[in-house]
XYZ file of N, CA and C in Angstrom:
732
model
N -8.176 -21.790 -16.635
C -7.731 -21.599 -15.247
C -8.633 -20.562 -14.565
N -9.026 -20.867 -13.348
C -9.905 -19.984 -12.595
C -9.174 -18.667 -12.298
N -9.875 -17.535 -12.492
C -9.241 -16.250 -12.228
C -8.981 -16.087 -10.741
N -7.956 -15.316 -10.436
C -7.562 -15.127 -9.059
C -8.463 -14.123 -8.340
N -8.729 -14.345 -7.068
C -9.355 -13.310 -6.253
C -8.353 -12.185 -6.076
N -8.871 -10.987 -5.834
C -7.990 -9.820 -5.671
C -8.157 -9.243 -4.264
N -7.031 -9.116 -3.574
C -7.008 -8.438 -2.294
C -6.162 -7.170 -2.460
N -6.705 -6.040 -2.065
C -5.970 -4.798 -2.132
C -5.311 -4.485 -0.798
N -4.008 -4.217 -0.836
C -3.260 -3.817 0.346
C -2.887 -2.346 0.203
N -3.062 -1.583 1.249
C -2.579 -0.196 1.296
C -1.523 -0.111 2.371
N -0.332 0.352 1.981
C 0.792 0.466 2.920
C 0.944 1.913 3.350
N 0.941 2.159 4.647
C 1.050 3.523 5.162
C 2.142 3.557 6.237
N 2.639 4.754 6.491
C 3.680 4.946 7.474
C 4.459 6.209 7.160
N 5.274 6.652 8.089
C 6.054 7.868 7.904
C 7.039 7.706 6.734
N 7.464 8.850 6.211
C 8.465 8.827 5.128
C 9.759 8.196 5.651
N 10.346 7.347 4.817
C 11.630 6.778 5.129
C 11.610 5.510 5.985
N 10.433 4.972 6.271
C 10.400 3.765 7.117
C 10.637 2.499 6.303
N 10.595 2.617 4.962
C 10.879 1.452 4.130
C 9.663 0.843 3.455
N 8.598 1.610 3.328
C 7.379 1.086 2.680
C 7.653 0.635 1.247
N 8.304 1.491 0.473
C 8.588 1.164 -0.932
C 9.555 -0.007 -1.025
N 10.532 -0.060 -0.135
C 11.487 -1.189 -0.142
C 10.781 -2.485 0.171
N 9.833 -2.485 1.078
C 9.056 -3.694 1.392
C 8.244 -4.121 0.179
N 7.541 -3.146 -0.421
C 6.712 -3.435 -1.596
C 7.531 -4.008 -2.728
N 8.685 -3.404 -3.015
C 9.496 -3.873 -4.115
C 10.147 -5.208 -3.843
N 10.558 -5.424 -2.591
C 11.128 -6.718 -2.232
C 10.090 -7.831 -2.397
N 8.860 -7.541 -1.976
C 7.801 -8.550 -2.070
C 7.356 -8.812 -3.500
N 7.217 -7.762 -4.309
C 6.649 -7.922 -5.639
C 7.685 -8.203 -6.721
N 8.917 -7.704 -6.572
C 9.892 -7.843 -7.636
C 11.261 -8.332 -7.188
N 11.377 -8.679 -5.903
C 12.643 -9.204 -5.378
C 13.808 -8.245 -5.634
N 13.576 -6.970 -5.433
C 14.654 -5.980 -5.611
C 14.769 -5.138 -4.333
N 15.958 -4.614 -4.137
C 16.189 -3.714 -3.006
C 17.173 -2.638 -3.427
N 16.807 -1.377 -3.143
C 17.679 -0.265 -3.388
C 17.913 0.464 -2.079
N 19.170 0.636 -1.708
C 19.503 1.336 -0.474
C 19.014 2.761 -0.510
N 19.140 3.367 -1.695
C 18.697 4.773 -1.860
C 17.755 4.813 -3.081
N 16.604 5.442 -2.908
C 15.662 5.587 -4.034
C 14.869 6.855 -3.814
N 14.222 7.307 -4.870
C 13.386 8.522 -4.768
C 12.249 8.290 -3.786
N 11.913 9.328 -3.031
C 10.777 9.235 -2.160
C 9.486 9.103 -2.972
N 8.573 8.304 -2.487
C 7.306 8.128 -3.184
C 6.523 9.432 -3.149
N 6.059 9.840 -4.304
C 5.244 11.037 -4.414
C 3.864 10.607 -4.901
N 2.889 10.678 -4.011
C 1.569 10.206 -4.379
C 1.406 8.764 -3.983
N 1.205 7.889 -4.954
C 0.994 6.461 -4.702
C 1.650 5.644 -5.824
N 2.261 4.535 -5.463
C 2.759 3.568 -6.425
C 1.928 2.294 -6.331
N 1.763 1.632 -7.457
C 1.020 0.368 -7.475
C 1.907 -0.755 -7.988
N 1.698 -1.922 -7.436
C 2.369 -3.126 -7.941
C 1.467 -4.327 -7.599
N 1.858 -5.490 -8.085
C 1.003 -6.655 -7.876
C 1.847 -7.939 -7.783
N 1.316 -8.912 -7.074
C 1.926 -10.234 -7.042
C 0.826 -11.237 -6.742
N 0.913 -12.392 -7.386
C -0.053 -13.465 -7.152
C 0.552 -14.521 -6.238
N -0.205 -14.899 -5.233
C 0.230 -15.926 -4.272
C -0.859 -17.007 -4.192
N -0.545 -18.056 -3.458
C -1.543 -19.104 -3.211
C -1.902 -19.131 -1.732
N -3.167 -19.158 -1.463
C -3.671 -19.300 -0.090
C -4.724 -20.419 -0.085
N -4.449 -21.460 0.692
C -5.354 -22.602 0.733
C -5.632 -23.143 -0.678
N -4.564 -23.236 -1.487
C -4.631 -23.733 -2.844
C -5.492 -22.855 -3.775
N -5.728 -21.627 -3.373
C -6.447 -20.682 -4.223
C -5.497 -19.561 -4.657
N -5.629 -19.150 -5.938
C -4.806 -18.061 -6.445
C -5.381 -16.724 -5.956
N -4.518 -15.948 -5.344
C -4.905 -14.636 -4.811
C -3.958 -13.593 -5.397
N -4.528 -12.619 -6.077
C -3.706 -11.533 -6.607
C -3.733 -10.395 -5.613
N -2.555 -10.015 -5.156
C -2.431 -8.909 -4.206
C -2.069 -7.630 -4.967
N -2.933 -6.636 -4.880
C -2.703 -5.351 -5.469
C -2.201 -4.433 -4.365
N -0.969 -3.972 -4.506
C -0.283 -3.249 -3.425
C -0.272 -1.748 -3.744
N -0.852 -0.961 -2.833
C -0.791 0.500 -2.940
C 0.228 1.020 -1.949
N 1.339 1.505 -2.458
C 2.418 2.058 -1.636
C 2.245 3.554 -1.573
N 1.856 4.084 -0.412
C 1.495 5.501 -0.323
C 2.665 6.340 0.172
N 2.650 7.604 -0.199
C 3.656 8.548 0.262
C 3.520 8.789 1.768
N 4.659 8.940 2.422
C 4.628 9.109 3.870
C 4.519 10.536 4.354
N 4.771 11.484 3.479
C 4.752 12.890 3.881
C 3.316 13.334 4.148
N 3.122 14.097 5.216
C 1.786 14.529 5.623
C 1.109 15.368 4.545
N 1.886 16.017 3.693
C 1.285 16.838 2.647
C 0.413 16.023 1.705
N 0.667 14.701 1.635
C -0.076 13.857 0.708
C -1.238 13.097 1.358
N -1.533 13.410 2.620
C -2.611 12.712 3.314
C -3.944 12.824 2.569
N -4.324 14.013 2.039
C -5.593 14.085 1.305
C -5.654 13.140 0.124
N -4.504 12.813 -0.432
C -4.435 11.893 -1.566
C -4.465 10.445 -1.085
N -3.582 10.141 -0.155
C -3.445 8.746 0.284
C -4.661 8.243 1.025
N -5.431 9.129 1.640
C -6.662 8.735 2.338
C -7.650 8.051 1.406
N -7.554 8.367 0.094
C -8.476 7.788 -0.876
C -8.284 6.270 -0.994
N -7.158 5.746 -0.519
C -6.824 4.357 -0.732
C -7.090 3.475 0.488
N -7.753 4.026 1.491
C -8.124 3.238 2.661
C -9.420 2.460 2.430
N -10.399 3.105 1.848
C -11.749 2.538 1.828
C -11.853 1.256 1.015
N -11.073 1.103 -0.038
C -11.160 -0.109 -0.870
C -10.244 -1.222 -0.470
N -9.469 -1.024 0.603
C -8.433 -1.986 0.980
C -9.001 -3.146 1.782
N -8.499 -4.346 1.485
C -8.783 -5.512 2.324
C -7.808 -5.597 3.481
N -6.638 -4.950 3.294
C -5.615 -4.940 4.337
C -4.918 -3.571 4.311
N -4.727 -3.025 5.487
C -3.933 -1.816 5.638
C -2.714 -2.175 6.481
N -1.536 -1.960 5.924
C -0.286 -2.278 6.618
C 0.335 -0.998 7.168
N 0.521 -0.948 8.464
C 1.118 0.186 9.148
C 2.585 -0.137 9.403
N 3.471 0.690 8.852
C 4.908 0.399 8.901
C 5.619 1.452 9.738
N 6.500 1.006 10.611
C 7.403 1.901 11.343
C 8.833 1.401 11.219
N 9.767 2.263 11.529
C 11.185 1.941 11.481
C 11.630 1.678 12.915
N 12.152 0.484 13.192
C 12.489 0.141 14.574
C 13.630 0.985 15.123
N 14.330 1.718 14.269
C 15.445 2.567 14.715
C 15.008 4.017 14.946
N 13.764 4.338 14.636
C 13.270 5.718 14.780
C 11.992 5.701 15.630
N 12.131 6.095 16.867
C 11.040 6.017 17.826
C 9.816 6.789 17.354
N 10.031 7.943 16.767
C 8.915 8.796 16.381
C 8.021 8.135 15.358
N 8.558 7.247 14.528
C 7.732 6.586 13.535
C 6.790 5.553 14.170
N 7.210 4.979 15.287
C 6.337 4.084 16.054
C 5.281 4.876 16.804
N 5.692 5.988 17.380
C 4.735 6.831 18.127
C 3.607 7.323 17.247
N 3.901 7.513 15.945
C 2.907 8.012 15.013
C 1.920 6.938 14.573
N 2.216 5.669 14.865
C 1.342 4.589 14.432
C -0.061 4.732 14.996
N -0.177 5.209 16.227
C -1.490 5.351 16.844
C -2.401 6.254 16.028
N -1.831 7.324 15.483
C -2.615 8.256 14.646
C -2.998 7.589 13.348
N -2.053 6.850 12.741
C -2.341 6.154 11.490
C -3.395 5.057 11.696
N -3.322 4.394 12.837
C -4.294 3.350 13.132
C -5.691 3.945 13.291
N -5.763 5.055 13.967
C -7.075 5.716 14.138
C -7.654 6.120 12.776
N -6.794 6.651 11.923
C -7.229 7.038 10.580
C -7.687 5.817 9.798
N -6.939 4.735 9.899
C -7.291 3.513 9.167
C -8.644 2.981 9.613
N -8.883 2.957 10.909
C -10.165 2.447 11.421
C -11.314 3.342 11.002
N -11.064 4.617 10.928
C -12.107 5.576 10.557
C -12.483 5.462 9.076
N -11.495 5.238 8.207
C -11.715 5.317 6.769
C -11.893 3.969 6.077
N -11.549 2.889 6.716
C -11.538 1.592 6.053
C -12.895 0.891 6.166
N -13.058 -0.149 5.359
C -14.265 -0.950 5.358
C -14.363 -1.822 6.605
N -15.579 -2.267 6.936
C -15.774 -3.201 8.035
C -15.066 -4.504 7.703
N -14.387 -5.056 8.708
C -13.736 -6.340 8.513
C -12.343 -6.255 7.941
N -11.834 -5.060 7.692
C -10.495 -4.919 7.113
C -9.461 -5.563 8.043
N -8.443 -6.148 7.442
C -7.317 -6.678 8.219
C -6.284 -5.581 8.381
N -5.855 -5.386 9.609
C -4.828 -4.360 9.914
C -3.564 -5.066 10.365
N -2.441 -4.648 9.797
C -1.155 -5.285 10.122
C -0.166 -4.230 10.542
N 0.688 -4.579 11.490
C 1.741 -3.695 11.973
C 3.084 -4.341 11.657
N 3.927 -3.605 10.944
C 5.263 -4.089 10.561
C 6.322 -3.157 11.119
N 7.221 -3.734 11.889
C 8.429 -3.010 12.320
C 9.546 -3.345 11.368
N 9.895 -2.395 10.508
C 10.871 -2.670 9.459
C 12.296 -2.303 9.901
N 13.243 -2.810 9.115
C 14.695 -2.578 9.324
C 15.223 -3.336 10.546
N 14.728 -4.569 10.737
C 15.211 -5.327 11.874
C 16.645 -5.815 11.701
N 17.195 -5.619 10.499
C 18.616 -5.899 10.288
C 19.494 -4.875 11.024
N 18.901 -3.765 11.461
C 19.613 -2.723 12.206
C 19.264 -2.837 13.691
N 19.210 -4.043 14.209
C 18.793 -4.262 15.579
C 19.717 -3.578 16.584
N 20.981 -3.386 16.213
C 21.928 -2.716 17.104
C 21.601 -1.244 17.268
N 20.736 -0.697 16.414
C 20.316 0.692 16.496
C 18.866 0.814 16.965
N 18.338 -0.257 17.489
C 16.915 -0.360 17.823
C 16.489 0.717 18.827
N 15.338 1.373 18.513
C 14.742 2.346 19.415
C 13.384 1.873 19.901
N 12.851 0.803 19.292
C 11.553 0.223 19.672
C 11.776 -1.276 19.854
N 11.477 -1.789 21.010
C 11.703 -3.194 21.264
C 10.676 -4.062 20.520
N 11.063 -5.285 20.266
C 10.133 -6.231 19.649
C 8.902 -6.415 20.534
N 9.127 -6.503 21.827
C 8.040 -6.731 22.778
C 7.044 -5.574 22.756
N 7.529 -4.351 22.620
C 6.633 -3.191 22.604
C 5.771 -3.203 21.354
N 6.373 -3.527 20.208
C 5.617 -3.607 18.974
C 4.567 -4.717 19.044
N 4.983 -5.868 19.566
C 4.057 -7.012 19.677
C 2.908 -6.702 20.637
N 3.202 -6.043 21.742
C 2.163 -5.701 22.707
C 1.156 -4.711 22.135
N 1.652 -3.723 21.377
C 0.771 -2.739 20.728
C -0.144 -3.465 19.756
N 0.420 -4.369 18.973
C -0.360 -5.120 17.993
C -1.410 -6.011 18.678
N -1.027 -6.663 19.745
C -1.954 -7.522 20.488
C -3.108 -6.712 21.060
N -2.776 -5.533 21.595
C -3.800 -4.674 22.207
C -4.824 -4.195 21.203
N -4.384 -4.014 19.953
C -5.276 -3.471 18.928
C -5.678 -4.511 17.860
N -5.395 -5.786 18.140
C -5.779 -6.880 17.236
C -5.184 -6.711 15.835
N -3.884 -6.506 15.773
C -3.189 -6.347 14.505
C -2.302 -7.532 14.239
N -2.184 -7.905 12.974
C -1.139 -8.835 12.568
C 0.196 -8.131 12.846
N 1.172 -8.832 13.407
C 2.455 -8.176 13.735
C 3.617 -8.995 13.261
N 4.625 -8.301 12.733
C 5.862 -8.939 12.340
C 6.945 -7.868 12.196
N 8.165 -8.242 12.555
C 9.307 -7.377 12.221
C 9.953 -7.910 10.973
N 10.372 -7.017 10.109
C 10.897 -7.395 8.779
C 12.174 -6.639 8.468
N 12.862 -7.140 7.468
C 13.980 -6.398 6.862
C 13.827 -6.489 5.347
N 13.499 -5.363 4.741
C 13.412 -5.341 3.270
C 14.786 -5.571 2.661
N 15.839 -5.255 3.381
C 17.189 -5.413 2.850
C 17.598 -6.882 2.793
N 17.353 -7.644 3.866
C 17.768 -9.029 3.935
C 16.661 -9.990 3.518
N 15.448 -9.475 3.300
C 14.233 -10.192 2.955
C 13.576 -10.886 4.170
N 14.155 -10.733 5.342
C 13.612 -11.426 6.535
C 12.139 -11.071 6.750
N 11.308 -12.105 6.753
C 9.884 -11.998 7.080
C 9.067 -11.142 6.121
N 9.613 -10.749 5.000
C 8.854 -9.911 4.063
C 7.696 -10.703 3.457
N 7.995 -11.829 2.839
C 6.928 -12.673 2.275
C 5.978 -13.102 3.354
N 6.513 -13.496 4.492
C 5.689 -14.016 5.565
C 4.664 -12.980 6.040
N 5.047 -11.716 6.115
C 4.121 -10.664 6.569
C 2.964 -10.495 5.608
N 3.261 -10.393 4.309
C 2.213 -10.196 3.322
C 1.298 -11.426 3.224
N 1.905 -12.591 3.281
C 1.109 -13.835 3.153
C 0.263 -14.088 4.398
N 0.817 -13.808 5.582
C 0.029 -13.971 6.790
C -1.212 -13.094 6.786
N -1.052 -11.857 6.319
C -2.210 -10.956 6.188
C -3.210 -11.495 5.182
N -2.730 -12.062 4.080
C -3.641 -12.628 3.081
C -4.404 -13.819 3.624
N -3.758 -14.620 4.439
C -4.432 -15.756 5.049
C -5.553 -15.317 5.979
N -5.275 -14.228 6.715
C -6.329 -13.704 7.609
C -7.487 -13.150 6.803
N -7.194 -12.435 5.710
C -8.245 -11.900 4.864
C -9.091 -13.035 4.284
N -8.413 -14.065 3.787
C -9.092 -15.211 3.176
C -10.061 -15.864 4.175
N -9.614 -16.036 5.404
C -10.485 -16.639 6.420
C -11.706 -15.770 6.692
N -11.499 -14.458 6.715
C -12.625 -13.540 6.945
C -13.636 -13.636 5.809
N -13.125 -13.735 4.589
C -14.026 -13.856 3.445
C -14.816 -15.159 3.514
N -14.126 -16.251 3.903
C -14.777 -17.558 3.943
C -15.891 -17.606 4.987
N -15.733 -16.908 6.105
C -16.758 -16.988 7.156
C -17.732 -15.811 7.079
N -17.566 -14.964 6.083
C -18.512 -13.881 5.879
C -18.282 -12.626 6.684
N -17.129 -12.524 7.338
C -16.808 -11.335 8.126
C -16.441 -10.167 7.207
N -15.837 -10.494 6.063
C -15.403 -9.465 5.107
C -16.016 -9.794 3.747
N -16.713 -8.824 3.197
C -17.352 -8.992 1.900
C -16.565 -8.238 0.840
N -15.880 -9.010 -0.007
C -15.086 -8.383 -1.067
C -15.715 -8.670 -2.417
N -15.992 -7.638 -3.228
C -16.490 -7.878 -4.578
C -15.413 -8.519 -5.429
N -15.856 -9.217 -6.479
C -14.902 -9.823 -7.389
C -14.037 -8.763 -8.085
N -14.658 -7.629 -8.374
C -13.906 -6.503 -8.958
C -13.946 -5.378 -7.964
N -12.772 -4.803 -7.714
C -12.665 -3.732 -6.727
C -12.926 -2.390 -7.383
N -13.862 -1.610 -6.813
C -14.100 -0.270 -7.263
C -13.292 0.651 -6.375
N -12.293 1.301 -6.902
C -11.342 2.065 -6.116
C -11.401 3.525 -6.464
N -11.564 4.354 -5.473
C -11.477 5.794 -5.688
C -9.995 6.172 -5.679
N -9.479 6.575 -6.825
C -8.063 6.930 -6.938
C -7.937 8.427 -7.138
N -6.981 8.982 -6.438
C -6.722 10.412 -6.600
C -5.709 10.568 -7.726
N -6.129 11.241 -8.788
C -5.245 11.417 -9.939
C -5.112 12.900 -10.211
N -3.987 13.243 -10.813
C -3.783 14.658 -11.149
C -4.766 15.079 -12.237
N -5.251 16.300 -12.127
C -6.189 16.833 -13.111
C -5.384 17.278 -14.330
N -5.833 16.874 -15.497
C -5.110 17.197 -16.699
C -6.096 17.484 -17.814
N -5.607 18.099 -18.898
C -6.495 18.580 -19.953
C -6.489 17.639 -21.148
N -7.688 17.209 -21.547
C -7.892 16.571 -22.849
C -7.396 15.169 -23.017
N -6.884 14.484 -21.937
C -6.282 13.185 -22.132
C -7.005 12.071 -21.406
N -7.838 12.374 -20.436
C -8.422 11.344 -19.585
C -9.189 10.307 -20.369
N -10.041 10.732 -21.308
C -10.884 9.787 -22.041
C -10.053 8.803 -22.824
N -9.072 9.291 -23.550
C -8.208 8.371 -24.359
C -7.435 7.437 -23.450
N -6.951 7.969 -22.334
C -6.133 7.181 -21.432
C -6.921 6.037 -20.810
N -8.128 6.349 -20.283
C -8.933 5.318 -19.658
C -9.468 4.320 -20.653
N -9.654 4.730 -21.922
C -10.204 3.835 -22.925
C -9.222 2.723 -23.305
N -7.956 2.854 -22.896
C -6.969 1.811 -23.167
C -7.135 0.615 -22.245
N -8.108 0.686 -21.319
C -8.284 -0.408 -20.372
C -7.393 -0.282 -19.175
N -6.885 0.953 -18.937
C -5.998 1.219 -17.782
C -4.777 0.317 -17.816
N -4.083 0.326 -18.931
C -2.867 -0.435 -19.039
C -1.760 0.248 -18.236
N -0.735 -0.511 -17.837
C 0.374 0.096 -17.111
C 0.943 1.271 -17.931
N 1.092 2.375 -17.290
C 1.547 3.570 -18.017
C 2.213 4.511 -17.045
N 2.867 5.483 -17.580
C 3.522 6.481 -16.753
C 3.049 7.832 -17.221
N 2.996 8.777 -16.312
C 2.391 10.057 -16.649
C 3.224 10.871 -17.626
N 4.392 10.391 -18.000
C 5.199 11.084 -19.014
C 4.477 11.177 -20.332
N 3.521 10.294 -20.552
C 2.773 10.294 -21.826
C 1.744 11.418 -21.865
N 1.502 12.059 -20.751
C 0.525 13.140 -20.710
C 1.208 14.473 -20.923
N 0.738 15.217 -21.903
C 1.450 16.431 -22.301
C 1.196 17.608 -21.379
N 0.017 17.636 -20.739
C -0.315 18.756 -19.888
C -0.770 18.259 -18.503
N -0.040 18.631 -17.511
C -0.381 18.237 -16.163
C -0.617 19.490 -15.313
N -1.540 19.415 -14.421
C -1.793 20.502 -13.480
C -1.714 19.961 -12.067
N -1.397 20.823 -11.121
C -1.218 20.374 -9.743
C -2.509 20.412 -8.948
N -3.652 20.190 -9.621
C -4.929 20.072 -8.950
C -5.355 18.611 -9.018
N -6.015 18.149 -7.965
C -6.368 16.745 -7.888
C -7.884 16.541 -7.961
N -8.278 15.394 -8.448
C -9.687 15.022 -8.437
C -9.806 13.526 -8.189
N -10.897 13.103 -7.639
C -11.118 11.682 -7.417
C -11.887 11.100 -8.582
N -11.422 9.962 -9.100
C -12.093 9.272 -10.189
C -12.593 7.928 -9.665
N -13.845 7.611 -9.916
C -14.372 6.307 -9.539
C -14.116 5.342 -10.672
N -13.243 4.368 -10.457
C -12.803 3.456 -11.526
C -13.630 2.165 -11.485
N -14.933 2.308 -11.607
C -15.802 1.149 -11.512
C -15.606 0.228 -12.709
N -15.707 -1.067 -12.448
C -15.649 -2.126 -13.455
C -14.284 -2.281 -14.100
N -13.288 -1.601 -13.592
C -11.955 -1.756 -14.142
C -11.084 -2.646 -13.258
N -11.569 -2.937 -12.047
C -10.744 -3.641 -11.130
C -9.635 -2.745 -10.614
N -8.703 -3.307 -9.901
C -7.606 -2.546 -9.343
C -6.627 -2.151 -10.421
N -6.352 -0.872 -10.628
C -5.426 -0.458 -11.683
C -3.991 -0.815 -11.349
N -3.274 -1.344 -12.300
C -1.858 -1.595 -12.144
C -1.142 -0.501 -12.933
N -0.840 0.567 -12.295
C -0.299 1.723 -12.955
C 0.665 2.427 -12.020
N 1.298 3.454 -12.487
C 2.220 4.205 -11.668
C 1.696 5.621 -11.490
N 1.469 5.986 -10.228
C 1.111 7.376 -9.928
C 2.255 7.999 -9.138
N 3.357 7.275 -9.101
C 4.442 7.698 -8.226
C 5.405 8.651 -8.902
N 6.042 9.460 -8.073
C 7.183 10.261 -8.483
C 6.905 11.156 -9.668
N 5.684 11.668 -9.760
C 5.391 12.565 -10.869
C 5.341 14.010 -10.408
N 5.050 14.244 -9.136
C 4.842 15.620 -8.677
C 6.071 16.471 -8.957
N 7.253 15.963 -8.579
C 8.477 16.724 -8.786
C 8.863 16.777 -10.245
N 8.326 15.878 -11.048
C 8.650 15.872 -12.475
C 7.771 16.804 -13.278
N 6.743 17.300 -12.644
C 5.810 18.174 -13.377
C 6.540 19.376 -13.951
N 7.546 19.848 -13.230
C 8.288 20.999 -13.734
C 8.952 20.727 -15.061
N 9.319 19.481 -15.310
C 9.948 19.136 -16.582
C 8.947 19.054 -17.731
N 7.673 18.879 -17.371
C 6.676 18.626 -18.417
C 5.875 19.862 -18.764
N 6.146 21.000 -18.120
C 5.374 22.196 -18.383
C 5.612 22.688 -19.793
């Protein structure tokens, strides 16, 4: 069987807009009303079909808190798609999209697909941003646009797949040049004596609990020839206190 092409998606947006809920609903068909805030970045994957071709989507779910911007910025440059998410019930999360869009355009590759998602449309009775306003913003900036509900699954698959179809078309006509293997600069916590053994495993799915010594200093690692890592970098910062 022919190996799947890989498209990397980076999901950005303010804390609490539902980025993780969207990612989990799309990749694992699960929804949690309450979950831990993402600390750093979480990774997941799902394979879809576009034009009868297998496409593996590697999803980078980034933390929304501004304190993690130096970390999450590392995941713009390798992305084929950057998804900007706001909460339709919180006006300030939509107002912040302009800043996130500027950052995405500055840091991303030429030809990247940009998508705007207004999440939590199941709470339409609490709406603070109209559908028309979101659509007009997207049209003005040439963004894929859709309103979704991670809770009810409304338009979740459609949003991710629509973005993949646009990416695929760009690749076909030469607007976007994607290598078969993605070289991704990942921000990882600096630790003592474990990196060589860990990377030599072929970057298998793992959790940082296996690392005995963690420090709160960060460094960028160029993961060339490994492709997109399917690992968990999430929710470790607050757990570091347990591992000291």
